[in-house]
Each structure stands twice: as C-alpha cells, then as structure tokens.
C-alpha positions as a LaTeX table, in Angstrom:
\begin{tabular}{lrrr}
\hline
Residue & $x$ (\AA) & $y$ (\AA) & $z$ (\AA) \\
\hline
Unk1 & 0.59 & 34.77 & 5.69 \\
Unk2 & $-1.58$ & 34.86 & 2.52 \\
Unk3 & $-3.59$ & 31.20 & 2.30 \\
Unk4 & $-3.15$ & 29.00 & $-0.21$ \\
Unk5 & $-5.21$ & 27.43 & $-2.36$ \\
Unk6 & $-6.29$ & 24.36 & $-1.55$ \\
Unk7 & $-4.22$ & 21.80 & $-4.04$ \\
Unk8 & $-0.34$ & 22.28 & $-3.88$ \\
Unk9 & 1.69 & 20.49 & $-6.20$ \\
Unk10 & 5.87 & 20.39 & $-5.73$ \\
Unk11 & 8.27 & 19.72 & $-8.21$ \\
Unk12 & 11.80 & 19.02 & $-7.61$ \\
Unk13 & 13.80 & 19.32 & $-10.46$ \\
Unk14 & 17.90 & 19.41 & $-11.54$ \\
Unk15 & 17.98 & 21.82 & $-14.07$ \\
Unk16 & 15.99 & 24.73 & $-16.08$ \\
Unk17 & 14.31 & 22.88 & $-18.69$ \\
Unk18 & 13.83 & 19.13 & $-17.32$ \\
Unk19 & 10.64 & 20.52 & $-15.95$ \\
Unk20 & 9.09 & 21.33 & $-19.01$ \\
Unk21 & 10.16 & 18.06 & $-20.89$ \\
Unk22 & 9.04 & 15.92 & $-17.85$ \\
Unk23 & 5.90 & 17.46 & $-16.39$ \\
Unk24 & 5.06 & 20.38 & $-18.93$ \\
Unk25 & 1.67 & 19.49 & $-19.44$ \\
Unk26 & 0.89 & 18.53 & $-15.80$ \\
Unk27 & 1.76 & 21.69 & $-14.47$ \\
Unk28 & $-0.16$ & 23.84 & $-17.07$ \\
Unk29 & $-3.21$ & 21.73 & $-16.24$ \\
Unk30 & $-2.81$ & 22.18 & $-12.27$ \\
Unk31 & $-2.02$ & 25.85 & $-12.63$ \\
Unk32 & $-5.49$ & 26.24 & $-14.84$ \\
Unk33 & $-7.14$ & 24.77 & $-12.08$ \\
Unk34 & $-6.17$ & 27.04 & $-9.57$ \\
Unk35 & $-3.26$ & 24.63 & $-7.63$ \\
Unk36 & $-0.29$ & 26.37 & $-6.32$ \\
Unk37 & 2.45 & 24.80 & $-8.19$ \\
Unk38 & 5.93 & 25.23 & $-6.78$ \\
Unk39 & 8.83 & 24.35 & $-9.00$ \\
Unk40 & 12.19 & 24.14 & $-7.01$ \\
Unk41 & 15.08 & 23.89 & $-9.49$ \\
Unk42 & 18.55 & 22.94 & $-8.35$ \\
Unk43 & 20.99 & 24.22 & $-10.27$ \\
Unk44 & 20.71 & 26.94 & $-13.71$ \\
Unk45 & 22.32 & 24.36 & $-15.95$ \\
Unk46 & 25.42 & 26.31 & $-16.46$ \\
Unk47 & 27.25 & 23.24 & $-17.56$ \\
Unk48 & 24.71 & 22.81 & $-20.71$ \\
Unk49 & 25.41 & 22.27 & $-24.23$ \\
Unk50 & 24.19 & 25.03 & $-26.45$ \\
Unk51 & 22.11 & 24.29 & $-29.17$ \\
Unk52 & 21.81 & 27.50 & $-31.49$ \\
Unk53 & 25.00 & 29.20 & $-33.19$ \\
Unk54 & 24.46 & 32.77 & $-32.06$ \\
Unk55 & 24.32 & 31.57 & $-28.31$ \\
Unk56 & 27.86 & 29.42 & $-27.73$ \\
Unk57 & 29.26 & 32.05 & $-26.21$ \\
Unk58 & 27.37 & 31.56 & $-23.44$ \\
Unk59 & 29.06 & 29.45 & $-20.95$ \\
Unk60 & 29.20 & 28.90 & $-16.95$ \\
Unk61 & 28.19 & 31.92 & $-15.13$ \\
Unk62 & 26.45 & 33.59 & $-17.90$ \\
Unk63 & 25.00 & 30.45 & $-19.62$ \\
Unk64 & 23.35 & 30.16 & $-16.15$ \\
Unk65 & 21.95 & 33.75 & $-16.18$ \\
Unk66 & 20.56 & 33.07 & $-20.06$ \\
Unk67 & 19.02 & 30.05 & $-18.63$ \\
Unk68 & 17.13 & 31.88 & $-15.58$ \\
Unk69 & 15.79 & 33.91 & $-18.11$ \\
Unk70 & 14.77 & 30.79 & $-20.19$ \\
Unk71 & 13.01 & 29.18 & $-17.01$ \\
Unk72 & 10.72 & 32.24 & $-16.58$ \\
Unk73 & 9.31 & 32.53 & $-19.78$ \\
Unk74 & 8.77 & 28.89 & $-19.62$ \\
Unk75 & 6.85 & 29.32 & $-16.43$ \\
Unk76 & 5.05 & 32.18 & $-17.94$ \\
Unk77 & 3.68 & 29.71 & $-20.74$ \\
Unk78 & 2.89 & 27.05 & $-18.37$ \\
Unk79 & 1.06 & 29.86 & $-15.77$ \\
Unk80 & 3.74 & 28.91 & $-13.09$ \\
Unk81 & 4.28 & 32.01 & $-10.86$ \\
Unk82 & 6.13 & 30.53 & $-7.63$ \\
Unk83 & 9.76 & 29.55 & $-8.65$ \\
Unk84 & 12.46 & 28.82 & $-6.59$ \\
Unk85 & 16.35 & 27.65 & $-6.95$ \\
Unk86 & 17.47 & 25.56 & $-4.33$ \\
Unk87 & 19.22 & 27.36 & $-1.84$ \\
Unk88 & 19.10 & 30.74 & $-3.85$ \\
Unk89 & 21.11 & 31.59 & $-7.08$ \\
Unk90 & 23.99 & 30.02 & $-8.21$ \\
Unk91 & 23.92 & 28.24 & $-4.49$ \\
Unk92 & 24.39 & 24.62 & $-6.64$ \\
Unk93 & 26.55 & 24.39 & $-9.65$ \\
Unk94 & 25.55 & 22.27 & $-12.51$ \\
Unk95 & 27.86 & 18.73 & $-12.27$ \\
Unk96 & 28.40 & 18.24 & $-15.91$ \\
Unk97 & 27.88 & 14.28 & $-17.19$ \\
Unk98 & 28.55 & 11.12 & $-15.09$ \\
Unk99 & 32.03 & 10.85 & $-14.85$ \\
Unk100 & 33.45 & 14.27 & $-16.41$ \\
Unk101 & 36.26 & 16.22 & $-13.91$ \\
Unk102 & 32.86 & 18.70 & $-13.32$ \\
Unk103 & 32.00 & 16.25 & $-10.91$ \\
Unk104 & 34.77 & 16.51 & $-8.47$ \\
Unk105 & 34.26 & 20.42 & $-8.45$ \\
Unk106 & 33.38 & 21.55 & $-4.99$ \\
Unk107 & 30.86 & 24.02 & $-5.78$ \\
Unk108 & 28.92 & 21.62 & $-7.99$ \\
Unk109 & 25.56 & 20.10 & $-7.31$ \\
Unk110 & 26.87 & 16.49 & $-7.19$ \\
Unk111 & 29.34 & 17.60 & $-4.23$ \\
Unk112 & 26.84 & 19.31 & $-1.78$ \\
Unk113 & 25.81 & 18.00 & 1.47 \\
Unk114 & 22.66 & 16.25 & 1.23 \\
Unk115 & 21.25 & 17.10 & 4.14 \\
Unk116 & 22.02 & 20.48 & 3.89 \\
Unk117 & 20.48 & 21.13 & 0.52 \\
Unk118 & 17.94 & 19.20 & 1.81 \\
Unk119 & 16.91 & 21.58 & 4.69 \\
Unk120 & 16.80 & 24.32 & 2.37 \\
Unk121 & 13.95 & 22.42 & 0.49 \\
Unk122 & 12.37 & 21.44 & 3.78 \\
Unk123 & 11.50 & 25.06 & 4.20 \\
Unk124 & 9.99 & 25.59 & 1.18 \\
Unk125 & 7.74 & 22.30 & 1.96 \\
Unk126 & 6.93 & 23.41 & 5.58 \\
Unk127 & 6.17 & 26.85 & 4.03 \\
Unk128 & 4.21 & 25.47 & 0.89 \\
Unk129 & 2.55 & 22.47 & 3.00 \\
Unk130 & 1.97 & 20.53 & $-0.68$ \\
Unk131 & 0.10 & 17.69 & $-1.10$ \\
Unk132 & 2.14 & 16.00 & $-3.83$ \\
Unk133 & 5.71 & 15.97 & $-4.52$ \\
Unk134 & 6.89 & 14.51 & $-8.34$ \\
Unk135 & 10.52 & 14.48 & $-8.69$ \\
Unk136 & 13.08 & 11.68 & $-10.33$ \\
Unk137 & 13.63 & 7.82 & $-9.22$ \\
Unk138 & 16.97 & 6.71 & $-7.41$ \\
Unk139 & 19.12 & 6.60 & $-10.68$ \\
Unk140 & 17.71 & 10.40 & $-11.78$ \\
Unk141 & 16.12 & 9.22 & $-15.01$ \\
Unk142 & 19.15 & 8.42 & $-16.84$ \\
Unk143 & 21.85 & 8.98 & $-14.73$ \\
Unk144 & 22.99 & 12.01 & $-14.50$ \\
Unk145 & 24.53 & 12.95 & $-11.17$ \\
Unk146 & 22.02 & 16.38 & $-10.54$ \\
Unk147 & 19.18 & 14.55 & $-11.37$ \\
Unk148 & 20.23 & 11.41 & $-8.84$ \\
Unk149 & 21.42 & 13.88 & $-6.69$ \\
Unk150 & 17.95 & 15.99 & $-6.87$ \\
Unk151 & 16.24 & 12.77 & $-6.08$ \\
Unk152 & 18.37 & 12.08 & $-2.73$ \\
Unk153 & 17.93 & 15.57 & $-1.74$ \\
Unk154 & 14.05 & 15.95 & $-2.51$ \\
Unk155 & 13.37 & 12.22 & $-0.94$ \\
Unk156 & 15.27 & 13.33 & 2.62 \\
Unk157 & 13.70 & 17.12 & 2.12 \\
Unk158 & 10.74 & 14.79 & 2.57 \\
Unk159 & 11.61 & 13.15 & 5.67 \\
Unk160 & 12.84 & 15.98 & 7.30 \\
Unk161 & 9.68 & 18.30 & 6.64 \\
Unk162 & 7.73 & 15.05 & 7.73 \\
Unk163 & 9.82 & 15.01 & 11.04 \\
Unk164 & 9.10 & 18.69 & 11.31 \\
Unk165 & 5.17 & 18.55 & 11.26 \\
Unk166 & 4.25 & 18.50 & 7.64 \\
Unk167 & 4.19 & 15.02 & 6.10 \\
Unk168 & 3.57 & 15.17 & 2.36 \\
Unk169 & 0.80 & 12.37 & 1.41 \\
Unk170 & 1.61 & 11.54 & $-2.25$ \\
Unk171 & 5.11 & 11.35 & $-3.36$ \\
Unk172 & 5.85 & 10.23 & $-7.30$ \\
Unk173 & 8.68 & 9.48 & $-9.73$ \\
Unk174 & 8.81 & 10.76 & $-13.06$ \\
Unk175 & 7.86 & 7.53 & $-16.09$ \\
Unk176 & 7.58 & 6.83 & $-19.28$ \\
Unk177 & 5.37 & 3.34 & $-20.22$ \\
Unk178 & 7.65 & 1.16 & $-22.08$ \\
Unk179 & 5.15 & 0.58 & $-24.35$ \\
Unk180 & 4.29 & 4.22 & $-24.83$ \\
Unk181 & 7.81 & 5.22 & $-25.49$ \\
Unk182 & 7.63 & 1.88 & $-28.31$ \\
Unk183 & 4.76 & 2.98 & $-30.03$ \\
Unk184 & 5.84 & 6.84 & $-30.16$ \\
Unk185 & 9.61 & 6.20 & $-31.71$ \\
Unk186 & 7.80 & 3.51 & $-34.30$ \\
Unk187 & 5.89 & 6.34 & $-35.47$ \\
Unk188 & 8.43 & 8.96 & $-35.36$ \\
Unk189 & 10.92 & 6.86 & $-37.17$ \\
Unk190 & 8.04 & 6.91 & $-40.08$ \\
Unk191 & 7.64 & 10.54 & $-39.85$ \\
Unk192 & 11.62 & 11.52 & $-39.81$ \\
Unk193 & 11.93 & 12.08 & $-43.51$ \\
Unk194 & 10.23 & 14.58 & $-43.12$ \\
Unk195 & 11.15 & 16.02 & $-39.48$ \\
Unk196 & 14.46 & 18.97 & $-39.44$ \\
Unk197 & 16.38 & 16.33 & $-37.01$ \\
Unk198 & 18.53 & 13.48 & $-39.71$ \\
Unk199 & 17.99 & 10.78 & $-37.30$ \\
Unk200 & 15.81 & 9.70 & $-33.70$ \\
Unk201 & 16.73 & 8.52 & $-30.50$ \\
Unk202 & 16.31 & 5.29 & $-29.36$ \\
Unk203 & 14.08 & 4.46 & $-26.33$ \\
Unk204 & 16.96 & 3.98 & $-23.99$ \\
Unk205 & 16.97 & 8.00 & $-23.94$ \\
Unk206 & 14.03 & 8.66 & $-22.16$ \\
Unk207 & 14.76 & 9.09 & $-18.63$ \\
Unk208 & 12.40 & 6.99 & $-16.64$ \\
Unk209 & 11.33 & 4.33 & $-18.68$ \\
Unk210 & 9.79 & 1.40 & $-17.17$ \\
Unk211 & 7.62 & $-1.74$ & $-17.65$ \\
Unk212 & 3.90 & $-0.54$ & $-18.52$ \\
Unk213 & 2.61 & $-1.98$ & $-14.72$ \\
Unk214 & 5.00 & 0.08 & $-13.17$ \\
Unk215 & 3.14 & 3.51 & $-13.72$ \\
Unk216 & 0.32 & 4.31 & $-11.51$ \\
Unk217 & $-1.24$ & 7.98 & $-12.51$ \\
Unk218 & $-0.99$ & 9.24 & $-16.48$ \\
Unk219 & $-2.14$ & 13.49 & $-16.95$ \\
Unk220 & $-3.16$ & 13.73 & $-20.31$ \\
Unk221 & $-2.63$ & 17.57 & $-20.86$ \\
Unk222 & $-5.23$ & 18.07 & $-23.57$ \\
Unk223 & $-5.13$ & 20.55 & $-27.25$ \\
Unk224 & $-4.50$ & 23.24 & $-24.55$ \\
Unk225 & $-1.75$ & 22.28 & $-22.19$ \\
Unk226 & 0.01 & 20.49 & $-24.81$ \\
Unk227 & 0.70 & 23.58 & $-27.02$ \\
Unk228 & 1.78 & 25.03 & $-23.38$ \\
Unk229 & 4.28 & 22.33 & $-22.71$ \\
Unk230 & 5.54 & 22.97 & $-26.36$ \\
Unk231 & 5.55 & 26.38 & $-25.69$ \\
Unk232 & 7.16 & 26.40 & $-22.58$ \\
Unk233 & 9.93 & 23.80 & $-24.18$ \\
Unk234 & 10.36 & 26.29 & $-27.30$ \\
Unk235 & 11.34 & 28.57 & $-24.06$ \\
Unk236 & 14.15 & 26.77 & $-23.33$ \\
Unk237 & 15.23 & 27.56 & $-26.72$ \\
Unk238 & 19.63 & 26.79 & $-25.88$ \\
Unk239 & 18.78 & 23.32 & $-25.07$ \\
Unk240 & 15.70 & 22.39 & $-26.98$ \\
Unk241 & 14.76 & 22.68 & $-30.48$ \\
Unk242 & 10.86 & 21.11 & $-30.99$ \\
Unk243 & 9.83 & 20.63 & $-34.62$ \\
Unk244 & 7.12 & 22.25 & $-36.08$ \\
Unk245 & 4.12 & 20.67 & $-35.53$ \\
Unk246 & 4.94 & 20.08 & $-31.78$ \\
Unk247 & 4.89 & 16.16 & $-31.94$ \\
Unk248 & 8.81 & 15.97 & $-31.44$ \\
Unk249 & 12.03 & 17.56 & $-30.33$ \\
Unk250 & 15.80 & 17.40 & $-29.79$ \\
Unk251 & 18.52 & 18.02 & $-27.44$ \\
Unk252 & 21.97 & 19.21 & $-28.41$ \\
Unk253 & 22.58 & 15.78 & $-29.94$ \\
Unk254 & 19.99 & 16.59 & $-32.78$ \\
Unk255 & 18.61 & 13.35 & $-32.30$ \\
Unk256 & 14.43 & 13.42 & $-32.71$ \\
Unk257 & 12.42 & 12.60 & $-29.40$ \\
Unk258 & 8.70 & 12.20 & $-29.02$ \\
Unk259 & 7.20 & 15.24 & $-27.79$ \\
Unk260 & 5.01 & 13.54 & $-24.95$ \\
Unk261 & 1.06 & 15.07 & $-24.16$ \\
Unk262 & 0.26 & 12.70 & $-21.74$ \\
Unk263 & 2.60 & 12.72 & $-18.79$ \\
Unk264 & 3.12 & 9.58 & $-16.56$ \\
Unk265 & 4.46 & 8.72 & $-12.62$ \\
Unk266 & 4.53 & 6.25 & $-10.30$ \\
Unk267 & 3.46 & 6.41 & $-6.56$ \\
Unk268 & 5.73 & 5.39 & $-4.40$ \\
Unk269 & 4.74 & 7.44 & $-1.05$ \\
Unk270 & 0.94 & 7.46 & $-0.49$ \\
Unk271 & $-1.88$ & 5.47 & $-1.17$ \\
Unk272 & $-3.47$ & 5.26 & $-4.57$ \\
Unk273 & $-6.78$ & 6.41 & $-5.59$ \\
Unk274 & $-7.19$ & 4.21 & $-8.42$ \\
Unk275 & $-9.78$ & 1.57 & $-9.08$ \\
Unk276 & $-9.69$ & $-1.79$ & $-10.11$ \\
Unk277 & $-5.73$ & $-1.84$ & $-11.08$ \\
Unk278 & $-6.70$ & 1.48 & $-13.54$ \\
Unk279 & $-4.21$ & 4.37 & $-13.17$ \\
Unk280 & $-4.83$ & 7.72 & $-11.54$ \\
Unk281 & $-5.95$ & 10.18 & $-13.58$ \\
Unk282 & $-5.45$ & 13.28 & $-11.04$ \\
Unk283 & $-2.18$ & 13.54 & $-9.06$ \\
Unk284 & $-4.48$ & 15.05 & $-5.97$ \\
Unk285 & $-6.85$ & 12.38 & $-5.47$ \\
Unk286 & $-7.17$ & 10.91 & $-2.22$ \\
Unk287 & $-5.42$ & 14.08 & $-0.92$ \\
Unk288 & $-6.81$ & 16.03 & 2.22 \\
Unk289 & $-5.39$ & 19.63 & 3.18 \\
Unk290 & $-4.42$ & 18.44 & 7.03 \\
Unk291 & $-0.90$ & 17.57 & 7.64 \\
Unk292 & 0.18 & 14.36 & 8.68 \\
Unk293 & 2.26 & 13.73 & 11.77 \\
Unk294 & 5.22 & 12.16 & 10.55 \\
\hline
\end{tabular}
C-alpha cells in the first residue's frame, strides 16, 4: 500500500459542484501543502437545473455524465487528484428539491439505506485513515434532502469506521458567520448595477449560516487559492455562472451571491486548537497521525 502523506483531509459532499462553492479554497490550500484530500461525492447531480442555453438538453443520465466531467476539471484547478462517488457511478441518484415526486424515486439518494451507503464511505475512511472530516450540519445547509441525507450518511460512516479501528479526531460542519454573510450582500447590493446578475440573493440562501460564535476554524484561501476556487466554480460551468472579477456568482436562479475567499466550519467532533476563544486557523491542528480506538 503506497503511504500517505501525513495530513488527510475528507470531504463528504451531495453533489458535483457544492464542493467548490463550500470548501473551494480550503482544499486548494491543503492540496498545496501536500495533504491528501479525498472528496467523496454522492450523487452526479443529474436532477440539476441547467444554466447555459446550448446545454438543456442535458438531462438525467447524461446531465450526470456532463457533470462528472465538470467535477474533474474542477479538481484539476483545485489540485484534487483522489475522487470518489459514493458507492461507484450512478450508485445514488440525485433527489430533486424537498418535496418534489423525485423524492419518492427508489433509486434516488434520499431513498437509500443509510447504513448501507454509509459502509461504502467507511471504507474509504478505513482506507484513507483522515484526520478531518468537513461535511454539512443535520438540516444539509438549506435543506435539501442529498445534502441532509449526505450528512446522516457521512456522520454514521463516522461511527462505523470509528467502531472498526479508525476514529477520525476532528469532524466539522460547513458555516457561514452571520455577520460575514451581512456585510458581503451590503456590499454586493452596492456593486449590482454593475454585476451581469439583475438582482442578489438574500442571506437566507447561504446554506449554513449561523450566529458569528457558532464558527470555530475560518481558511482564508489567499490571491492564490481564491482564483482556484473561482476557477474550479467556473468548472462547474451548467450550474454556476461567477461574474467577472470573481467576487460573486449565481445559480440557475440568476440571483448574485458573494463569492466567499475565506471559508468557515464549526467543530463539532474533536477538540479545538484555538486560543483564548480565537478561531482555528488550520483544520489539522491538534491532529496526530495514530488512530483512535473508538
């Protein structure tokens, strides 16, 4: 078995795409540095809303291909080179939206077996041994059923890997400061006249938004792996469109989001390395390469 580096990082996420919005930055930093970063994705999004004319004709089965495809160059910007879907290809299906008939479809994400799905990803941990896992909080972000659904499954994957000989020491939630998410839409609502998107978002579209004292670690990416993140979002180009300039973005709704740099979580397996009530500035610290018996 080749040996890993020493500093493994995890992500869990429901969809190509969510990773690069959520923890763009964060993983182009780690992957500099010379951490093995895993990115498990659980489903290829067929389900998705397409953003650019020439590409709505993609839809299910070969929106999901087109997506793959999307996900590696993505991963290519962010340096990214071990990428996995849950269970293999086209194992999950994407769910659709909170209460759509998508969710009652059998082969769908929102349908599987938890602890099934969740075994799968408990070989990937045993094999990977990481250090830190980031994935979504209970309610997904924002709700939708394969990002709740990716939570339950990477929070048991957890357990079970624990139970199995490898306990994973730092586990965190994906966040957004309510007062970062504030101050960014004040300034983007200034700048809109003369952003390509006729109108923003409101705050209450962020997934994982919480009170300021909440978030426990914030990864400022830096000139470098911010134009990475925006790169690897430009990827993603049926679902995303980011402005020029890089400071903002929009989903198929056309509604302007900031484009966040400085990527946030909150600890809520582990102990944290912070001082003195400041946040953690490195996802690792703390961290030791022995497993933990569960």
């Amino acid at each position: 078995m080749t040996e890993l580096p020493s500093r493994r990082l995890l992500l869990v996420h429901a969809h190509p795409d969510d990773e690069s919005i959520n923890n763009g930055a964060t993983m182009a930093r780690y992957a500099a540095e010379g951490a093995h970063v895993t990115l498990v994705t659980c489903t290829l999004g067929e389900r998705g809303e397409v953003i650019p004319p020439e590409l709505r004709h993609l839809t299910g089965a070969a929106l999901g291909e087109h997506r793959k495809a999307e996900l590696a160059a993505a991963m290519a910007e962010l340096g990214v080179h071990d990428v996995r879907l849950l269970g293999g290809p086209g194992r999950y299906g994407d769910s659709g939206m909170m209460g759509l008939p998508d969710n009652d479809d059998p082969a769908c994400f929102w349908q599987a077996d938890v602890d099934e799905a969740a075994a799968s990803l408990a070989e990937v941990i045993l094999e990977v041994r990481p250090q830190v896992l980031v994935t979504y909080d209970e309610d997904g972000g924002y709700g939708h059923p394969d990002h709740i659904q990716a939570h339950r499954v990477a929070m048991r994957a957890a357990e079970l890997a624990g139970a199995a000989g490898w306990r994973i020491p730092k586990v965190y939630w994906n966040r957004v400061p309510r007062s970062v998410a504030e101050d960014a839409f004040a300034r983007l609502r200034e700048e809109l006249p003369g952003l390509p998107f006729p109108s923003a978002a409101a705050v209450s579209d962020v997934p994982g938004v919480v009170d300021d004292d909440r978030v426990t670690a914030e990864i400022d990416g830096g000139a470098g792996h911010a134009a990475a993140k925006a790169a690897a979002m430009r990827a993603h180009a049926t679902q995303i469109a980011v402005a020029p300039g890089e400071r903002c973005f929009a989903l198929s709704n056309d509604l302007a989001q900031p484009l966040f740099t400085t990527e946030y979580y909150e600890l809520v397996r582990g102990e944290a390395a912070g001082h003195g009530g400041n946040r953690e500035t490195d996802l690792f610290a703390g961290t030791t390469d022995a497993a933990e018996a569960a």
